[in-house]
Coordinates of C-alpha atoms in Angstrom, one line a residue:
M2 CA 11.0 7.7 -1.5
K3 CA 10.2 10.7 0.7
I4 CA 6.5 11.0 1.2
G5 CA 4.4 13.6 3.0
I6 CA 1.0 12.6 4.4
T7 CA -1.7 14.9 5.6
C8 CA -4.8 13.7 7.4
Y9 CA -7.1 14.6 10.2
P10 CA -5.4 13.4 13.4
S11 CA -8.5 12.5 15.3
I12 CA -10.0 9.0 15.7
G13 CA -11.7 7.8 12.6
G14 CA -11.1 5.6 9.6
S15 CA -9.4 8.1 7.4
G16 CA -6.8 9.2 10.0
I17 CA -6.2 5.6 11.1
V18 CA -5.6 4.4 7.5
A19 CA -3.3 7.3 6.7
T20 CA -1.3 6.7 9.9
E21 CA -1.1 2.9 9.3
L22 CA -0.1 3.6 5.7
G23 CA 2.8 5.8 6.8
L24 CA 3.9 3.3 9.4
Q25 CA 3.9 0.4 6.9
L26 CA 5.8 2.5 4.3
A27 CA 8.4 3.5 6.9
K28 CA 9.0 -0.2 7.6
R29 CA 9.9 -0.5 3.9
D30 CA 12.6 2.2 4.4
H31 CA 10.6 5.1 2.9
E32 CA 10.9 8.5 4.7
I33 CA 7.5 9.6 5.9
H34 CA 6.5 13.1 7.0
F35 CA 3.1 13.6 8.7
I36 CA 1.9 17.1 8.4
A37 CA -1.2 17.7 10.6
S38 CA -2.7 19.9 13.3
E39 CA -1.8 17.3 15.9
T40 CA 0.1 14.0 16.2
P41 CA -2.2 11.6 14.4
Y42 CA -4.1 9.0 16.4
R43 CA -2.1 5.7 16.7
L44 CA 1.1 7.6 16.1
N45 CA 2.2 7.9 19.7
D46 CA 5.5 6.1 19.8
A47 CA 8.7 7.2 18.0
S48 CA 9.2 5.2 14.8
H49 CA 12.1 4.8 12.4
N50 CA 11.8 7.0 9.3
I51 CA 8.8 8.9 10.7
Y52 CA 8.7 12.7 11.1
T53 CA 5.8 14.7 12.4
H54 CA 5.3 18.4 11.5
R55 CA 2.5 20.1 13.5
I56 CA 0.9 23.3 12.2
D57 CA 0.1 26.1 14.5
V58 CA -3.1 28.0 13.4
T59 CA -3.2 31.5 14.8
S60 CA -6.4 33.6 15.1
Y61 CA -6.4 37.1 13.8
N62 CA -9.1 39.7 14.2
V63 CA -9.2 40.3 10.5
F64 CA -10.3 36.6 10.0
K65 CA -13.7 35.4 11.1
Y66 CA -12.3 31.9 11.4
P67 CA -8.7 30.6 12.0
P68 CA -6.9 30.2 8.6
Y69 CA -6.3 26.4 8.9
D70 CA -6.2 25.9 5.1
I71 CA -3.7 28.6 4.3
T72 CA -1.5 27.7 7.3
L73 CA -1.5 24.0 6.3
A74 CA -0.6 24.8 2.7
N75 CA 2.2 27.0 3.8
K76 CA 3.5 24.2 6.2
I77 CA 3.3 21.6 3.5
A78 CA 5.3 23.8 1.1
N79 CA 8.0 24.4 3.7
V80 CA 8.3 20.6 4.4
I81 CA 8.4 19.9 0.7
D82 CA 11.3 22.3 0.2
E83 CA 13.2 21.5 3.4
Y84 CA 13.1 17.7 3.1
E85 CA 12.9 17.5 -0.7
L86 CA 9.7 15.4 -0.7
D87 CA 8.8 13.3 -3.8
V88 CA 5.1 12.8 -3.1
I89 CA 2.5 14.3 -0.9
H90 CA -0.5 12.1 -0.1
M91 CA -3.6 14.0 0.9
H92 CA -6.4 12.3 2.8
Y93 CA -9.7 14.0 2.1
A94 CA -10.5 16.1 -1.0
V95 CA -11.4 19.2 1.0
P96 CA -9.6 20.9 2.4
H97 CA -6.5 18.7 2.1
A98 CA -6.3 18.1 -1.6
I99 CA -6.8 21.8 -2.2
C100 CA -4.1 22.6 0.4
G101 CA -1.7 20.2 -1.4
I102 CA -2.3 21.8 -4.8
L103 CA -1.6 25.3 -3.3
A104 CA 1.5 24.0 -1.5
K105 CA 2.8 22.6 -4.8
Q106 CA 2.5 26.1 -6.3
I107 CA 4.2 27.7 -3.3
A108 CA 7.1 25.1 -3.1
K109 CA 10.1 25.1 -5.3
R110 CA 9.8 21.4 -6.2
D111 CA 7.7 19.5 -8.8
I112 CA 5.9 17.4 -6.2
K113 CA 3.4 14.7 -7.1
I114 CA 0.0 14.8 -5.4
V115 CA -2.0 11.8 -4.4
T116 CA -5.5 12.3 -3.0
T117 CA -7.5 9.5 -1.2
L118 CA -11.2 9.9 -0.8
H119 CA -12.6 8.5 2.4
G120 CA -16.4 9.2 2.3
T121 CA -17.6 12.2 4.1
D122 CA -15.7 14.5 1.7
I123 CA -17.9 13.1 -1.0
T124 CA -21.2 11.7 0.4
I125 CA -21.8 14.7 2.7
L126 CA -19.7 17.6 1.5
G127 CA -20.2 16.7 -2.1
Q128 CA -23.8 17.6 -1.8
D129 CA -23.0 21.1 -0.7
L130 CA -23.1 23.4 -3.7
S131 CA -20.7 25.8 -2.0
L132 CA -18.0 23.1 -1.9
K133 CA -18.8 20.8 -4.9
S134 CA -16.6 22.7 -7.5
A135 CA -13.7 22.8 -5.1
I136 CA -14.0 19.1 -4.5
K137 CA -14.0 18.4 -8.2
F138 CA -11.0 20.7 -8.7
G139 CA -9.1 18.9 -5.9
I140 CA -9.7 15.6 -7.5
E141 CA -8.9 16.6 -11.1
E142 CA -5.7 18.6 -10.2
S143 CA -4.3 15.7 -8.2
D144 CA -1.9 13.4 -10.1
V145 CA -3.7 10.4 -8.8
T146 CA -7.0 10.0 -6.9
T147 CA -7.9 6.8 -5.0
S148 CA -11.0 5.7 -3.3
V149 CA -11.3 3.2 -0.4
S150 CA -14.2 1.3 -2.0
D151 CA -16.0 0.8 -5.3
S152 CA -19.2 2.2 -3.7
L153 CA -17.5 5.5 -2.8
K154 CA -16.0 5.6 -6.3
R155 CA -19.5 5.3 -7.8
D156 CA -20.8 8.0 -5.5
T157 CA -17.9 10.3 -6.5
Y158 CA -18.7 10.1 -10.2
E159 CA -22.5 10.5 -9.5
L160 CA -22.2 13.5 -7.2
I161 CA -19.0 15.2 -8.4
N162 CA -18.6 13.9 -12.0
P163 CA -14.8 14.4 -12.2
E164 CA -13.2 13.9 -15.6
V165 CA -10.4 11.7 -14.4
D166 CA -9.9 8.0 -13.5
I167 CA -10.3 7.1 -9.8
Q168 CA -8.5 4.0 -8.6
T169 CA -10.0 1.8 -5.8
I170 CA -7.5 0.8 -3.2
F171 CA -9.1 -0.9 -0.2
N172 CA -8.3 -0.2 3.4
F173 CA -6.2 -2.7 5.3
I174 CA -5.2 -3.7 8.8
D175 CA -2.0 -4.1 10.8
E176 CA -2.1 -7.8 11.5
E177 CA 0.2 -7.5 14.4
K178 CA -2.2 -5.2 16.3
F179 CA -5.3 -7.2 15.5
N180 CA -4.7 -10.9 15.9
Y181 CA -7.3 -13.5 17.1
L182 CA -4.7 -16.0 18.2
D183 CA -4.1 -14.5 21.7
A184 CA -6.7 -16.4 23.7
S185 CA -5.3 -15.3 27.0
I186 CA -6.5 -11.8 26.5
R187 CA -10.0 -13.0 26.0
K188 CA -10.0 -14.6 29.4
E189 CA -8.3 -11.7 31.1
M190 CA -10.7 -9.1 29.7
R191 CA -13.8 -11.1 30.5
Q192 CA -12.5 -11.5 34.1
R193 CA -12.0 -7.8 34.3
Y194 CA -15.6 -7.1 33.4
H195 CA -17.0 -10.1 35.2
I196 CA -18.3 -11.7 32.0
D197 CA -18.8 -15.5 31.9
E198 CA -17.5 -17.4 29.0
G199 CA -21.0 -18.6 28.1
T200 CA -22.2 -15.0 27.7
T201 CA -22.2 -13.6 24.1
V202 CA -20.4 -10.3 23.9
V203 CA -21.5 -8.0 21.1
I204 CA -19.3 -4.9 20.3
H205 CA -19.5 -1.7 18.3
A206 CA -16.7 0.8 18.0
S207 CA -17.0 4.2 16.4
N208 CA -16.9 8.0 16.8
F209 CA -20.5 8.1 18.0
R210 CA -21.9 10.2 15.1
E211 CA -25.5 10.2 13.9
I212 CA -24.7 8.1 10.8
K213 CA -23.4 5.2 12.8
R214 CA -27.0 4.5 14.0
I215 CA -26.0 3.3 17.4
D216 CA -29.6 3.7 18.4
D217 CA -30.4 0.8 16.0
I218 CA -27.7 -1.3 17.6
L219 CA -29.2 -0.6 21.1
R220 CA -32.7 -1.5 19.9
A221 CA -31.4 -4.7 18.2
F222 CA -29.6 -5.6 21.3
K223 CA -32.7 -5.1 23.5
L224 CA -34.6 -7.6 21.4
A225 CA -31.8 -10.1 21.2
S226 CA -30.9 -9.9 24.9
E227 CA -34.5 -10.8 25.9
Q228 CA -33.8 -14.2 24.3
V229 CA -30.2 -15.0 25.1
D230 CA -27.5 -14.1 27.7
M231 CA -25.8 -11.2 26.1
I232 CA -23.7 -8.1 26.9
L233 CA -23.2 -5.1 24.6
V234 CA -19.9 -3.2 24.5
L235 CA -19.9 0.3 23.0
A236 CA -16.4 1.6 22.5
G237 CA -15.6 5.2 21.4
D238 CA -16.7 8.7 22.1
G239 CA -18.4 11.5 20.2
P240 CA -21.4 13.8 20.0
L241 CA -24.0 11.1 20.8
S242 CA -22.4 9.5 23.8
S243 CA -24.7 11.0 26.4
K244 CA -27.8 10.5 24.2
M245 CA -27.0 6.8 23.7
K246 CA -26.5 6.3 27.5
A247 CA -29.9 7.9 28.0
L248 CA -31.4 5.7 25.3
A249 CA -30.0 2.5 27.0
T250 CA -31.6 3.6 30.2
E251 CA -34.9 4.3 28.5
L252 CA -34.8 0.8 26.8
E253 CA -34.1 -0.7 30.3
I254 CA -30.9 -2.3 29.1
R255 CA -28.3 0.0 30.7
H256 CA -27.2 -2.7 33.1
K257 CA -26.3 -4.9 30.1
V258 CA -24.4 -2.2 28.1
L259 CA -20.7 -1.3 28.8
F260 CA -19.8 2.2 27.6
V261 CA -15.9 1.9 27.7
G262 CA -15.0 5.2 25.9
Q263 CA -12.3 5.7 23.4
Q264 CA -9.8 2.8 23.7
P265 CA -6.3 3.0 22.2
H266 CA -6.0 -0.8 22.4
I267 CA -9.4 -1.6 21.0
G268 CA -8.1 -5.0 19.8
M269 CA -8.3 -6.2 23.4
Y270 CA -12.0 -5.5 23.5
Y271 CA -12.5 -7.3 20.2
L272 CA -10.7 -10.3 21.5
M273 CA -13.2 -10.7 24.4
S274 CA -16.2 -10.3 22.1
D275 CA -18.0 -12.6 19.7
I276 CA -20.1 -10.4 17.3
F277 CA -19.3 -7.0 15.8
M278 CA -22.1 -4.6 14.8
L279 CA -21.9 -1.8 12.2
L280 CA -25.4 -0.7 11.2
S281 CA -24.4 2.7 9.7
E282 CA -26.6 4.8 7.5
K283 CA -23.6 5.8 5.4
E284 CA -20.2 4.0 5.5
S285 CA -17.6 4.4 2.7
F286 CA -15.7 1.2 3.9
G287 CA -15.8 0.3 7.6
L288 CA -12.2 -0.2 8.8
S289 CA -13.4 -1.4 12.1
L290 CA -15.0 -4.3 10.4
L291 CA -11.6 -5.5 9.2
E292 CA -10.0 -5.1 12.6
A293 CA -12.9 -7.0 14.3
M294 CA -13.0 -9.8 11.7
N295 CA -9.2 -10.4 12.1
C296 CA -9.8 -10.8 15.8
G297 CA -12.2 -13.6 15.2
L298 CA -15.5 -11.7 15.4
V299 CA -18.5 -12.4 13.1
P300 CA -19.8 -9.1 11.7
I301 CA -23.4 -7.9 11.2
G302 CA -23.5 -4.9 9.0
S303 CA -25.9 -2.7 7.1
N304 CA -26.1 -2.6 3.3
A305 CA -24.7 1.0 3.3
G306 CA -21.9 2.1 1.1
G307 CA -18.8 -0.2 1.1
I308 CA -19.9 -2.5 3.9
P309 CA -21.2 -5.2 1.5
E310 CA -17.7 -5.1 -0.1
V311 CA -16.2 -6.1 3.2
I312 CA -18.9 -8.6 4.5
K313 CA -19.9 -11.4 2.2
H314 CA -23.5 -12.1 3.3
E315 CA -23.9 -15.6 4.8
E316 CA -20.3 -16.4 3.9
T317 CA -18.3 -14.2 6.3
G318 CA -21.1 -12.5 8.2
F319 CA -24.6 -11.0 7.7
I320 CA -25.9 -7.9 5.9
V321 CA -29.2 -6.2 6.8
D322 CA -31.0 -3.2 5.4
V323 CA -30.3 0.2 7.0
H324 CA -32.6 0.7 10.0
D325 CA -33.7 -3.0 10.0
Y326 CA -32.7 -3.6 13.7
K327 CA -35.2 -6.4 14.0
K328 CA -33.4 -8.5 11.4
A329 CA -30.1 -7.6 13.0
S330 CA -31.4 -8.9 16.3
E331 CA -32.5 -12.2 14.7
Y332 CA -28.9 -12.7 13.4
M333 CA -27.5 -11.8 16.9
V334 CA -29.7 -14.5 18.5
K335 CA -28.8 -17.0 15.7
L336 CA -25.1 -16.5 16.2
S337 CA -25.4 -16.7 19.9
R338 CA -27.2 -20.0 19.9
D339 CA -25.4 -21.7 17.0
N340 CA -21.7 -22.1 18.0
A341 CA -21.0 -24.2 14.9
L342 CA -22.3 -21.5 12.6
R343 CA -20.4 -18.7 14.4
D344 CA -17.2 -20.7 14.3
H345 CA -17.6 -21.4 10.5
L346 CA -18.3 -17.8 9.7
K347 CA -15.4 -16.7 12.0
H348 CA -12.8 -18.7 10.1
A349 CA -14.3 -17.8 6.7
A350 CA -14.0 -14.1 7.7
L351 CA -10.4 -14.6 8.9
R352 CA -9.4 -16.2 5.6
D353 CA -11.1 -13.5 3.5
V354 CA -9.5 -10.6 5.4
G355 CA -6.2 -12.3 5.1
E356 CA -6.6 -12.8 1.3
R357 CA -8.2 -9.5 0.3
F358 CA -7.2 -6.9 2.9
N359 CA -3.7 -7.9 4.2
S360 CA -1.3 -5.0 4.7
T361 CA 1.4 -6.4 2.3
K362 CA -1.0 -6.6 -0.6
I363 CA -2.5 -3.1 -0.1
I364 CA 0.8 -1.4 0.6
D365 CA 2.2 -3.0 -2.5
Q366 CA -0.5 -1.2 -4.5
Y367 CA 0.3 2.2 -3.0
E368 CA 4.0 1.7 -3.5
V369 CA 3.6 0.7 -7.1
M370 CA 1.4 3.8 -7.6
Y371 CA 4.0 6.1 -6.1
K372 CA 6.8 4.7 -8.2
Q373 CA 4.8 5.0 -11.4
L374 CA 4.1 8.6 -10.6
L375 CA 7.8 9.2 -10.2
G376 CA 8.7 7.3 -13.4
D377 CA 10.6 4.6 -11.5

């Protein structure tokens, strides 16, 4: 099959999943065309069966804002015609699904449209009355719409009320990139940062947005680190980076917190760590959870959105209420002191990720869906 994929190229779960999906499909000899404003994050190396088409958005005085949507739709239509695509897979309902629908009308081929909902396009934008009807239109005019979690699917029906079926297809991981077996990396990374093996390393990775509640992680860490020897690693970058550094200083824990910025090889940081924290206020799935769990980390997450669909409380990790950083700190201390418990949960998490979220299983679901659309 010839498949076009449009996503936001920046760091974030939706772009990463879209990119990994394309890479995995290319390995199965499908021809993949990424159509985006920049080369997507994690798509840095040349790959067999992968083509990248960048759009150039030009500003004109007549437009108050650069015409990204129209330019993208035009580019998608051109790629559809030139490369005779069979399917276009749009990640995010707005603006991408709308762009895909417009591109189909412009192009000369009867293209099939798949739209995947990732979270913000529903839980945030879906509450904006100026966008709600457009989101519903994008979902209903797509040939198939998928959601990355059952929680997001429920939110979509509640907020948007589309009159079509939505299929849940979970996110997945590339097992080759995130593998807990490489113990040498743990030793090397800890030596680099002068961290003793007996020190518990807690890590969080995100785009440092408000909804990630990194402030709750810092407060939980402050309480826990007063009781056990512990280091916190914060990986990523975003609008709250400076504010969180200031908060760490205010809480008098700055010397125990490593701000390592955006890391293209985040798996190396997972491998040197023991506990993964994701205390988001909203989270449609939590791809970073899968990546961390497959590197042998025990997760502590909030009960927001799809996080409880990934973490099985007291079986593969722990769930706390949103904003309950005190309970999160208790679990941090418990895991730090009880090596047997941490080891048990680690292996349970590894098994669960391998069974429910492995790339082969999830890519099979997408591949079957594409073939059914095309009547194969």
